[in-house]
Coordinates of C-alpha atoms in Angstrom, one line a residue:
X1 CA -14.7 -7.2 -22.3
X2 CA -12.9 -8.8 -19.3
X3 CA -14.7 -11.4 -16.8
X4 CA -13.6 -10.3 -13.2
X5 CA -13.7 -13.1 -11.2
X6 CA -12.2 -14.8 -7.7
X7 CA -9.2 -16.3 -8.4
X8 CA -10.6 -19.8 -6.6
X9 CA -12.2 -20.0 -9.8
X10 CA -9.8 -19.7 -11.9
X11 CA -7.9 -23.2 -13.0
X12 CA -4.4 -21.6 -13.2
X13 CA -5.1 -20.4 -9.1
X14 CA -6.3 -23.8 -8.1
X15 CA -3.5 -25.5 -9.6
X16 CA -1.3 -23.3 -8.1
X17 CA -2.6 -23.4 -4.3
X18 CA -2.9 -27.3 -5.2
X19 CA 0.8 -27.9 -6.3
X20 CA 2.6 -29.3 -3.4
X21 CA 5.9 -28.1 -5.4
X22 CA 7.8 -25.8 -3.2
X23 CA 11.3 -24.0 -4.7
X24 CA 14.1 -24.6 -2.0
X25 CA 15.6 -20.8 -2.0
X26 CA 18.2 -22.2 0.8
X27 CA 19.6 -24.3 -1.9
X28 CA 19.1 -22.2 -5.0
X29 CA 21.3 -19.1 -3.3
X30 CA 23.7 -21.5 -2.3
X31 CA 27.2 -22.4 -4.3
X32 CA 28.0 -21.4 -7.3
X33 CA 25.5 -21.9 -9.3
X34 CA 23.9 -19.0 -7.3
X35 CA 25.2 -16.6 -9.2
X36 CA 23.8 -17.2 -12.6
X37 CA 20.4 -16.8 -10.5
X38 CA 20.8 -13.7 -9.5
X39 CA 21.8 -12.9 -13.1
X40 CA 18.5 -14.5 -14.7
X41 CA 16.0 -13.7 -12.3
X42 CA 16.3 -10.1 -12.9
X43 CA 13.7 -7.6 -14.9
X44 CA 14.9 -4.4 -16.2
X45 CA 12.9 -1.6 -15.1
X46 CA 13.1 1.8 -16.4
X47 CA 15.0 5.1 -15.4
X48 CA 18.2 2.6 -15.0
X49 CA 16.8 0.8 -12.3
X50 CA 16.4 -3.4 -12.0
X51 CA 13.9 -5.4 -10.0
X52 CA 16.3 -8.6 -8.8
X53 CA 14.0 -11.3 -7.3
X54 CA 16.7 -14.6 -7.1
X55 CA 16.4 -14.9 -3.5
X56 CA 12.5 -15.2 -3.8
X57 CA 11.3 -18.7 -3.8
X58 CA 10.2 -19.4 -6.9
X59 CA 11.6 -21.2 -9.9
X60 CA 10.9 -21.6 -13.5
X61 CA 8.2 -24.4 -12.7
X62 CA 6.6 -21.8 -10.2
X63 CA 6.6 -19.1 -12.7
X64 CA 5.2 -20.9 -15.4
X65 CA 2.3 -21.2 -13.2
X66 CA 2.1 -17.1 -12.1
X67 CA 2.3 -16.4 -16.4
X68 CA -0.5 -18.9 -16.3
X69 CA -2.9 -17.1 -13.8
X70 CA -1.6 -13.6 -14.9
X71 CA -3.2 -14.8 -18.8
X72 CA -6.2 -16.4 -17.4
X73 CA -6.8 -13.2 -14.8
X74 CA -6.7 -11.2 -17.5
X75 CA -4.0 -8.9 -15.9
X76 CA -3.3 -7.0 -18.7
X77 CA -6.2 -6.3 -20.1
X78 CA -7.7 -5.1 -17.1
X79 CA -4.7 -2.8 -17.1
X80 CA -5.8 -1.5 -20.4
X81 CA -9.7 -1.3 -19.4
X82 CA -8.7 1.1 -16.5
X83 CA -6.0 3.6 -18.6
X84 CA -8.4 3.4 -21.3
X85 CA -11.3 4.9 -19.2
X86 CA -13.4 1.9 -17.9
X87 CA -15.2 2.5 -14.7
X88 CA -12.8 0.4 -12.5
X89 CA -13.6 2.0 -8.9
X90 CA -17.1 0.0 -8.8
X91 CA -17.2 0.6 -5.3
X92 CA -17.9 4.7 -6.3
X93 CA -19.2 4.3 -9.8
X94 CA -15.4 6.4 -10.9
X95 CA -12.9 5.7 -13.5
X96 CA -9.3 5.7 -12.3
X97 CA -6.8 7.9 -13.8
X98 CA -3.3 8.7 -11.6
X99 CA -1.6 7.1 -14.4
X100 CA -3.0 9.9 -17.3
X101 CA -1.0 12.1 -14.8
X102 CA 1.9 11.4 -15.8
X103 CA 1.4 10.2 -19.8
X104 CA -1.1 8.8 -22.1
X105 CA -1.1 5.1 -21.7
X106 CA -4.0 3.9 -24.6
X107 CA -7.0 5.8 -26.1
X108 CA -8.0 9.5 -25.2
X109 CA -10.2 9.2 -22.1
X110 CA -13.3 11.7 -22.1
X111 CA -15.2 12.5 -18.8
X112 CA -17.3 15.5 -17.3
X113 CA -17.0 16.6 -21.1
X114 CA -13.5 16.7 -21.2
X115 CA -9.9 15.2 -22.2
X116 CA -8.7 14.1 -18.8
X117 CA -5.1 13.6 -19.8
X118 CA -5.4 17.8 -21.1
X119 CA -6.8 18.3 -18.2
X120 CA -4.3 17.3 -15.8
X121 CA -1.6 18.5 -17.9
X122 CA -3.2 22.1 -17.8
X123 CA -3.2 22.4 -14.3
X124 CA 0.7 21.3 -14.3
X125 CA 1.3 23.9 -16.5
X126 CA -0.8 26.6 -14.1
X127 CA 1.5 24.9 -11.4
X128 CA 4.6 25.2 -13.2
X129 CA 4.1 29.1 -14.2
X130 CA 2.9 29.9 -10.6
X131 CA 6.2 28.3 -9.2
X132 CA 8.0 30.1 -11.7
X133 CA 6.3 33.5 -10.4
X134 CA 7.1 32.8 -6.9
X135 CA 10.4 31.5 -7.3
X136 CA 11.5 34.8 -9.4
X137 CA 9.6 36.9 -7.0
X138 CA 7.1 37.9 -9.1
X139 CA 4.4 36.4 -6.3
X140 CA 5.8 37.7 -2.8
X141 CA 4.3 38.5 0.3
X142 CA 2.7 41.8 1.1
X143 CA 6.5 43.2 1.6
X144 CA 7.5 42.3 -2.1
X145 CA 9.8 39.8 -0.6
X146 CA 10.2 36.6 -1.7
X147 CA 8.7 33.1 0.2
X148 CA 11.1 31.0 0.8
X149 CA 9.1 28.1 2.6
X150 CA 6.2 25.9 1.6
X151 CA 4.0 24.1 4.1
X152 CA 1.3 21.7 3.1
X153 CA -1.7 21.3 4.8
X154 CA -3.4 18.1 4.3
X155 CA -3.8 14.2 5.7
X156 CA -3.0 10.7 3.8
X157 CA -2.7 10.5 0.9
X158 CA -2.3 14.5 0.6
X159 CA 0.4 14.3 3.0
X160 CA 2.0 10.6 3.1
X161 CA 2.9 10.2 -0.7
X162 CA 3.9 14.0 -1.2
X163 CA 6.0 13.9 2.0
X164 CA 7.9 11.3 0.7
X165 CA 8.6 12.1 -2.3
X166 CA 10.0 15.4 -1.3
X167 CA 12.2 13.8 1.7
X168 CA 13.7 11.4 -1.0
X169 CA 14.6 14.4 -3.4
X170 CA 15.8 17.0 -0.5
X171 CA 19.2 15.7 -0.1
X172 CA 19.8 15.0 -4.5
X173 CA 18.6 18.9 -4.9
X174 CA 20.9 20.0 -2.4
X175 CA 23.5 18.6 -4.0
X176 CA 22.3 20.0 -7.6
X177 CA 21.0 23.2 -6.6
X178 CA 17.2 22.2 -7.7
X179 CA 16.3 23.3 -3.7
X180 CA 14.2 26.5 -4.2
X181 CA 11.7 26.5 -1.2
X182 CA 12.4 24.4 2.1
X183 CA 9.3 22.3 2.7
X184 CA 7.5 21.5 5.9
X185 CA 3.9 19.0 6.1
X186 CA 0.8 19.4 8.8
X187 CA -0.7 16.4 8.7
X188 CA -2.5 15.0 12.5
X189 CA -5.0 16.7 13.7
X190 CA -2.7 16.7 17.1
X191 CA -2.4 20.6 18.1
X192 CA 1.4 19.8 18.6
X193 CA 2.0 18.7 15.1
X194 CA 0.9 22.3 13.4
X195 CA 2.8 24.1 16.3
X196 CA 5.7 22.7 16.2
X197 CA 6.0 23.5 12.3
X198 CA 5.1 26.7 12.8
X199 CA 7.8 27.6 15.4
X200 CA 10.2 26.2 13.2
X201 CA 9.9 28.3 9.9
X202 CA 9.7 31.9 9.2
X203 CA 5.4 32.9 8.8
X204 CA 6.2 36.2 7.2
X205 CA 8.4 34.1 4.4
X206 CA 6.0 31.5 4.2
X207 CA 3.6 30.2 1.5
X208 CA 1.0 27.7 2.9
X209 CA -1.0 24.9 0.3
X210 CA -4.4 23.7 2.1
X211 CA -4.8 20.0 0.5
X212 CA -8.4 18.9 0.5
X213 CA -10.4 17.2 -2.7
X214 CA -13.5 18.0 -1.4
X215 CA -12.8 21.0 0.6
X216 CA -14.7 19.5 3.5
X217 CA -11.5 17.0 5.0
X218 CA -11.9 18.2 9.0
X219 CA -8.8 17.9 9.9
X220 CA -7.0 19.5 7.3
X221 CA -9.7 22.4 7.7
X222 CA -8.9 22.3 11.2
X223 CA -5.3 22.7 10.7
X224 CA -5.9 25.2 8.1
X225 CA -7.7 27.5 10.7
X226 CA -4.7 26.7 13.0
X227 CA -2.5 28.2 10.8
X228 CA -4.6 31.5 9.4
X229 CA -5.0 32.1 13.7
X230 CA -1.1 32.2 13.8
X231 CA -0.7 34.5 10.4
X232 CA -3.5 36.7 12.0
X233 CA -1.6 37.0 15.2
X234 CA 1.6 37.9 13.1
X235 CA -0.7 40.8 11.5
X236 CA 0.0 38.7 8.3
X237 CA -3.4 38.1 5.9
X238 CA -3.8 34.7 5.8
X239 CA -4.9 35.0 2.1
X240 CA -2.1 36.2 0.8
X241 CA -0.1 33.1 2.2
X242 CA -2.2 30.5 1.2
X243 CA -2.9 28.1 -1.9
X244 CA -5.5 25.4 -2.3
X245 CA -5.1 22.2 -3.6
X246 CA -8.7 20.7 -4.6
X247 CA -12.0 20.1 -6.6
X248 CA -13.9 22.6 -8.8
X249 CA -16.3 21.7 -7.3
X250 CA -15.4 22.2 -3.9
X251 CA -15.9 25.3 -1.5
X252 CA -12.2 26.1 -2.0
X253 CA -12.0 26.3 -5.6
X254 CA -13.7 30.1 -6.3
X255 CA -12.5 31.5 -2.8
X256 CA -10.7 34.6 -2.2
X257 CA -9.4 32.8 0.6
X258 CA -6.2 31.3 -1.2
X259 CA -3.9 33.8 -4.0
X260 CA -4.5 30.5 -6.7
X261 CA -6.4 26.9 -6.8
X262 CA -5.3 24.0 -8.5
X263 CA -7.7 21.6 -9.6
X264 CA -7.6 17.4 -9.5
X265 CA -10.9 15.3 -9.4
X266 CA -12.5 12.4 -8.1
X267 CA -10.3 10.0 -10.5
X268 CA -7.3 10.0 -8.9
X269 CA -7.4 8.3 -5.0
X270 CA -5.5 10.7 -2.0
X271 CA -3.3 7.2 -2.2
X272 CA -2.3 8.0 -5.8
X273 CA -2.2 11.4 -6.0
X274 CA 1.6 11.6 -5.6
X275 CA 1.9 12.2 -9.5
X276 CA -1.3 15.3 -9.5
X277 CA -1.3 18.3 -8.6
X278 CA -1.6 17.3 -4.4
X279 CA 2.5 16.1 -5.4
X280 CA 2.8 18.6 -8.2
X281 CA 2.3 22.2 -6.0
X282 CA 4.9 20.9 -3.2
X283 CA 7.1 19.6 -5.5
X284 CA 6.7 22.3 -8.0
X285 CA 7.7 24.7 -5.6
X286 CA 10.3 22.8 -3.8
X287 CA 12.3 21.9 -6.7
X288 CA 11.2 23.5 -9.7
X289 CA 8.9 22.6 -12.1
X290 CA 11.2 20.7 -14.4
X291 CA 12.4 18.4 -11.5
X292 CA 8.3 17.5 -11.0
X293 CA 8.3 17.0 -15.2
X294 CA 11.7 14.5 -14.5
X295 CA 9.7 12.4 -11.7
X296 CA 6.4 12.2 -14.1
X297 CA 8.3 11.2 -16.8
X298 CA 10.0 8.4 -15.0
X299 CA 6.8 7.3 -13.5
X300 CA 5.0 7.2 -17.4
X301 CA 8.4 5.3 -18.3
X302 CA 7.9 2.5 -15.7
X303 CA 4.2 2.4 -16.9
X304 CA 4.6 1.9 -19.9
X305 CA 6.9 -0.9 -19.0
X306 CA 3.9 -2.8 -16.6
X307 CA 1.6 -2.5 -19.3
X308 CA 3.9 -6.1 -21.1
X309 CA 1.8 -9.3 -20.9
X310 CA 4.9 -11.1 -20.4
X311 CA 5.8 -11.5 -16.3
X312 CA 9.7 -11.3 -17.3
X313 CA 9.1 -8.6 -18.5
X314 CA 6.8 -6.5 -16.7
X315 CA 8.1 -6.1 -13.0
X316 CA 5.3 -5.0 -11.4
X317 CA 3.2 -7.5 -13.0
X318 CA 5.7 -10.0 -11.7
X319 CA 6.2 -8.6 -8.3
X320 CA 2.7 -8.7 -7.7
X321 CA 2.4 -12.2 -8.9
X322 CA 4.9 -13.4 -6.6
X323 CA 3.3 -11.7 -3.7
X324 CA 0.2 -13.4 -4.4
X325 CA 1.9 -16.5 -4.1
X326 CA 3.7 -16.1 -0.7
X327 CA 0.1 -14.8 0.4
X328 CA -2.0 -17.1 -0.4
X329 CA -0.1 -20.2 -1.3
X330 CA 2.8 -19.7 1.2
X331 CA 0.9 -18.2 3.8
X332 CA 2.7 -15.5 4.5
X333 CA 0.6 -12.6 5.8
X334 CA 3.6 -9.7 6.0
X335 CA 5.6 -7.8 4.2
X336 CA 8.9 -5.8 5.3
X337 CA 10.2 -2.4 3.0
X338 CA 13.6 -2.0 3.4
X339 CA 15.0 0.9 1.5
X340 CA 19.1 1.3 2.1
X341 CA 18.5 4.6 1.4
X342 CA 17.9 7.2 4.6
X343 CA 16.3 9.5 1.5
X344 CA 13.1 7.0 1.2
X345 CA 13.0 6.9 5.0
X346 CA 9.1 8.0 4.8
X347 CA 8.5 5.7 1.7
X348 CA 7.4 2.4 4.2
X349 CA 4.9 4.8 5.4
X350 CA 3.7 5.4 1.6
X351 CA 3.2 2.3 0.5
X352 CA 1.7 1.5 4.0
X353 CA -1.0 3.6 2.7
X354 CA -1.2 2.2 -1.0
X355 CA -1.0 -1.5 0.1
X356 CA -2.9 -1.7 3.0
X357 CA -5.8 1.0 2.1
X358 CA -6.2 -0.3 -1.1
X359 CA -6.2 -3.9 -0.9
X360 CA -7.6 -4.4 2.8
X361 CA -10.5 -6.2 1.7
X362 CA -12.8 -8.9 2.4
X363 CA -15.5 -8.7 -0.2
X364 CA -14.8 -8.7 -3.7
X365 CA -15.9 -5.8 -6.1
X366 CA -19.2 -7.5 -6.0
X367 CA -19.7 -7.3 -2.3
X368 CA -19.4 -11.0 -1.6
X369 CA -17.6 -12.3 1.4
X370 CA -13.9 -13.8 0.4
X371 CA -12.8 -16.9 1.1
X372 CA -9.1 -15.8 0.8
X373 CA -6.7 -14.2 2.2
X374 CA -6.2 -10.6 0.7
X375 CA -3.6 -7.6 1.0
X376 CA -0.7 -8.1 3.4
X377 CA 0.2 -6.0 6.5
X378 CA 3.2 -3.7 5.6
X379 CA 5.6 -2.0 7.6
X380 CA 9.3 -1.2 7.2
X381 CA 12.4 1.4 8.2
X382 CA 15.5 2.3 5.7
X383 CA 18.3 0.6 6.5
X384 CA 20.8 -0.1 8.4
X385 CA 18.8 1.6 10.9
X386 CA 16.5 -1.3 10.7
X387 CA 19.1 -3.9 11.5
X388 CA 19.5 -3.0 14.6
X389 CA 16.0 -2.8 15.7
X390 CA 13.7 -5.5 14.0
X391 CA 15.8 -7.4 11.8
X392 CA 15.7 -10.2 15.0
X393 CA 12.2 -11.1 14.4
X394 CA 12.9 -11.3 10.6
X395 CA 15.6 -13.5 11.3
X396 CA 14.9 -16.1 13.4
X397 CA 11.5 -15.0 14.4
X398 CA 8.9 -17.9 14.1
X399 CA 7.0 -16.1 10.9
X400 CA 8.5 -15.6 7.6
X401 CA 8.4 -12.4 6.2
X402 CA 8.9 -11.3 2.6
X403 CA 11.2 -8.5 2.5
X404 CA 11.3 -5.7 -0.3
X405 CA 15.0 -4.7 -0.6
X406 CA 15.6 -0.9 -2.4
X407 CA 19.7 0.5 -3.0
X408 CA 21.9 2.3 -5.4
X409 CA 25.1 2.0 -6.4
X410 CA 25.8 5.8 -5.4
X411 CA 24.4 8.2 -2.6
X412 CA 22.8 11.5 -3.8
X413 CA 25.3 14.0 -2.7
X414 CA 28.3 12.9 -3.9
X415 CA 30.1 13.0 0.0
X416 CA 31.4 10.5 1.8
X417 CA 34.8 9.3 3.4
X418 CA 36.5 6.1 3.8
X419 CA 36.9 4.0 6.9
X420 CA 38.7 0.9 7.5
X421 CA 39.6 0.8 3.7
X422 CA 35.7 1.2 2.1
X423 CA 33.4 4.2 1.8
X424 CA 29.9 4.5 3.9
X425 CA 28.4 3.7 1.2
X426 CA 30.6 0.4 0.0
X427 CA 29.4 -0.2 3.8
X428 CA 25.9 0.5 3.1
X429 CA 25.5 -1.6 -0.3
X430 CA 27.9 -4.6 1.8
X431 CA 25.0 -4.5 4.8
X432 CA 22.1 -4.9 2.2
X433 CA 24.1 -7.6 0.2
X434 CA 24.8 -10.2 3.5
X435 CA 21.3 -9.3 4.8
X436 CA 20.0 -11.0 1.7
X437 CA 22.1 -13.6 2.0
X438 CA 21.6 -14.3 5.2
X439 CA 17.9 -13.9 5.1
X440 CA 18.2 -16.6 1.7
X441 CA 21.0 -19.4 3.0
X442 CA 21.1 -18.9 7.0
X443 CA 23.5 -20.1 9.0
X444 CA 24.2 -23.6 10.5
X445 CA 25.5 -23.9 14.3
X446 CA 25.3 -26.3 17.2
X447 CA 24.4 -23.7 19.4
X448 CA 20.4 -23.5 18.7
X449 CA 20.7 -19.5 19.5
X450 CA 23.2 -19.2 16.9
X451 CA 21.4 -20.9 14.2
X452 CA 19.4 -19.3 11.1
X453 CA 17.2 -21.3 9.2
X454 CA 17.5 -19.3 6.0
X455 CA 14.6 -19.7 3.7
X456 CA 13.8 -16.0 4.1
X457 CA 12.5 -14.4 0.7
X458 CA 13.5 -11.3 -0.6
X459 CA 13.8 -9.0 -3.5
X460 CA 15.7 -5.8 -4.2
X461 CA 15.1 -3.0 -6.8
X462 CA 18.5 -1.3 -7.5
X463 CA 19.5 1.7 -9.6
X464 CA 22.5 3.4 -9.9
X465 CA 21.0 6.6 -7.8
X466 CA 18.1 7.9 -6.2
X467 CA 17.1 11.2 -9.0
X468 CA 13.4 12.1 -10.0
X469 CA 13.4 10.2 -12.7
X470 CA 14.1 6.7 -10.7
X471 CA 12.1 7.9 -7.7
X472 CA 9.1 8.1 -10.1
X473 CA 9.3 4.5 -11.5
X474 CA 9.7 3.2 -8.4
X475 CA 6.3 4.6 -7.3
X476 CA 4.8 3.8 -10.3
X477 CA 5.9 0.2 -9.9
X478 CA 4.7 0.2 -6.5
X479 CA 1.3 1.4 -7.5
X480 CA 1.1 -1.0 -10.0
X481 CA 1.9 -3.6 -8.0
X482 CA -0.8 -3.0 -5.9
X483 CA -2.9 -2.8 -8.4
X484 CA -2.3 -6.0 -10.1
X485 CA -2.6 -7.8 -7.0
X486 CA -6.4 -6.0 -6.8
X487 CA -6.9 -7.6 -10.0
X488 CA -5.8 -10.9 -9.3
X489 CA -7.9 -11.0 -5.9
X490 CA -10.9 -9.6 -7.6
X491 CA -11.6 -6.8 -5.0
X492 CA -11.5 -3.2 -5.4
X493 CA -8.1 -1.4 -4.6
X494 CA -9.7 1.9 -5.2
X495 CA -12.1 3.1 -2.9
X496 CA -11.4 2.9 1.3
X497 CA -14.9 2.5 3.0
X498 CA -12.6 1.2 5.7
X499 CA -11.8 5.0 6.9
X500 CA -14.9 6.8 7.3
X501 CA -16.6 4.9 10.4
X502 CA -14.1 6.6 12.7
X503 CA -14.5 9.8 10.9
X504 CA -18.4 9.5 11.2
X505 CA -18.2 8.1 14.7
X506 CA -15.4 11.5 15.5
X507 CA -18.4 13.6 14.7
X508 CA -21.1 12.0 16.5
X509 CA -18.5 12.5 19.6
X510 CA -18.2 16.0 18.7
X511 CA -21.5 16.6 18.5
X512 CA -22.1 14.9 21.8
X513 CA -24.8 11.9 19.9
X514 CA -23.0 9.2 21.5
X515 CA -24.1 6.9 24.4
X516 CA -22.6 3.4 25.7
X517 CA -19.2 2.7 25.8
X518 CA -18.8 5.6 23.1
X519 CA -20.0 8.0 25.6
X520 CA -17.8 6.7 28.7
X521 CA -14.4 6.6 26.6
X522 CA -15.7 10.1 25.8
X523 CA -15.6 11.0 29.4
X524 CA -12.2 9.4 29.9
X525 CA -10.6 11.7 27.4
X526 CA -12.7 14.7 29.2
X527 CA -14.1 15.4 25.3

């Protein structure tokens, strides 16, 4: 059995918080020797891809102390006490299972009286034959004619992760004829959002998957009713358009309502559900079944990686490590996304979601009050876009924040031109290259407006291109991340109590049980 505890009571943690030792990342990315950094402070990842972290500022004395708190944390053995079945959600009494998604990590789990990894590999192969149908035409609309657009119909992690990981595949499936069904997402609530989807795609062509776990999620089921009022007004029957996404328990899993259902359960968080079947029908559809089987298996690959004891060898395990580090000994209480790659342009947004929803805490999985700092506030935009919009404050603002770098050596279509003697993307790879740099060394100057400090940490995972396969370990590394860094700050990065006062305070809006200043806002919005 592990012993979860705080890290402030763990020796390795104190020592490192107490070590007035600080790495000088200025001078290690300077001169020559520079370059032999960047070649040793790199982990191999899987699916092709590398997670580079010289410009982060750490050295060998520094990571000495992270393998030291990742043993006495117990990091990976609490890895292998969640795949392996153990009740790690405490917060709702659930085990947590995305992973058995995508591959079997240890021993068979059994719950509700059944192998979990069979279970979620059945209802990929239900997904994968109803694809099939509808992509051959053998599941059309009431004309016989084939659907040619998919919509889904859901809200976080039903719509953030699954958005995302068909906006970075669009473009590579394009280019390698994988693109079966255009896909559009209803997320907000907002009226506007559903309409202006619907006036852009073709109802009568148009196959609809209503994303709700417990079949209960109001504004998905609000949208849903938006969308069945605008088939209706078509003369289209909204059942013959739709799928559902959810539960078996749930009031959407038996319903005549939706021409199939596809089953998850309460093991796998909306925040990790990219690799079940809330990712799997989109994608499915999208791309083709085997492209979904190519992102799982690069996802399993990459886990299967994080599972190494050994922080040079695990990146995710590392990553996470250093992250602690700049958070709690460093102090620095953001992190920056930066993917040089307009394919993950929604991927910030993701991991948004899975950082800050899973590890915005300040109790541990006990329920006692923290007396450290947790999960970091995470934003981002793919560059160069960014550059030329935040990149000031990053620079010479007066915070430092930790930047996560993602590029590949080649775009996803295969297109591009040369200007000024280099292609867009030799430009592209260049831009991401001198930010690091300049992020790392600075930039001396008299004139105090011209002058960068330097200091600035960053990493960058690279791969050769963005395909299924490498879009899957980089989510799973991601994930793991997060989930390491739960470990190490002893909270629970699997349950979100932090979402559902709005929703309940919504309702009592709704159903007009407010008073105070809940009332007058109220009035302000005329509600």
């Amino acid at each position: 059995m592990v012993s979860w505890k705080n890290p402030d009571e763990l020796s390795s943690f104190k020592e490192l918080c107490s070590d007035t030792h600080r790495a000088d990342l200025k001078t290690l990315m300077s001169g020559e020797h520079s370059a032999k950094r960047v070649a040793d402070y790199k982990v191999a990842m899987s699916s092709g891809l590398s997670y580079c972290f010289a410009s982060k500022a750490v050295d060998d004395e520094i990571l000495s102390k992270l393998q030291a708190l990742a043993d006495e944390a117990e990091l990976s053995a609490k890895f292998r006490e969640l795949y392996n079945g153990a009740v790690i959600n405490t917060g709702e009494n659930r085990l947590v299972l995305h992973q058995l998604c995508r591959g079997q990590l240890g021993d068979p789990v059994i719950a509700d009286g059944v192998d979990k990894h069979e279970f979620y590999t059945h209802e990929q192969a239900k997904i994968a034959d109803f694809s099939d149908a509808v992509h051959k035409g053998d599941i059309a609309n009431a004309k016989g004619e084939r659907f040619t657009t998919v919509v889904q119909i859901g809200i976080g992690g039903s719509d953030l992760g699954p958005r995302a990981m068909y906006i970075a595949l669009e473009n590579w499936a394009k280019a390698n004829n994988k693109l079966r069904m255009k896909a559009h997402f209803i997320s907000n609530v907002d009226p506007d959002d559903a309409a202006s989807v619907l006036k852009s795609i073709d109802l009568e062509h148009s196959l609809f998957i209503l994303v709700s776990k417990s079949g209960t999620t109001l504004e998905t089921l609000t949208n849903e009713a938006f969308v069945k009022t605008a088939l209706k007004a078509a003369g289209l029957d909204p059942a013959g358009h739709m799928i559902a996404v959810t539960s078996e328990t749930s009031p959407l899993a038996k319903s005549k309502d939706y021409l199939a259902a596809f089953f998850m359960d309460d093991y796998i968080g909306g925040r990790y559900s990219s690799s079940s079947a809330v990712g799997g029908a989109v994608l499915s559809l999208a791309f083709g079944a085997d492209v979904f089987a190519r992102f799982l298996a690069g996802a399993h690959a990459e886990d299967v990686l994080d599972t190494n004891p050994d922080i040079r060898k695990n990146p995710a395990m590392l990553d996470a490590l250093i992250g602690v580090y700049e958070r709690n000994v460093l102090g620095y209480g953001t992190t920056a996304v930066l993917p040089y790659s307009q394919a993950l342009s929604r991927f910030p947004a993701h991991l948004q979601q899975l950082d800050m929803e899973s590890n915005g805490k300040s109790v541990n999985r006990f329920g006692e009050p923290l007396s450290y700092k947790t999960g970091p506030v995470i934003f981002g935009e793919p560059g160069t876009n960014g550059q030329h919009s935040f990149y000031q404050l990053l620079h010479q603002g007066t915070d430092i924040i930790p930047l996560q770098f993602i590029g590949f050596k080649h775009n996803q279509t295969g297109m591009d031109t040369v200007i000024e003697g280099s292609t867009s993307q030799q430009k592209l790879c260049a831009n991401v290259v001198a930010q690091i740099m300049a992020f790392a060394c600075g930039k001396d100057d008299a004139n105090a407006n011209k002058y960068f400090a330097g200091g600035r940490p960053s990493s960058i995972i690279v791969g050769e291109q963005l395909d299924p396969e490498a879009l899957g370990a980089i989510l799973a590394h991601f994930e793991n991340k997060v989930m390491y860094q739960g470990f190490i700050w002893n909270i629970n990065s699997f349950d979100q109590e932090g979402v559902q006062l709005g929703k309940l305070l919504a309702k009592k809006v709704l159903a007009r049980d407010c008073d105070g200043a809940l009332r007058a806002y109220s009035e302000l919005l005329e509600i």
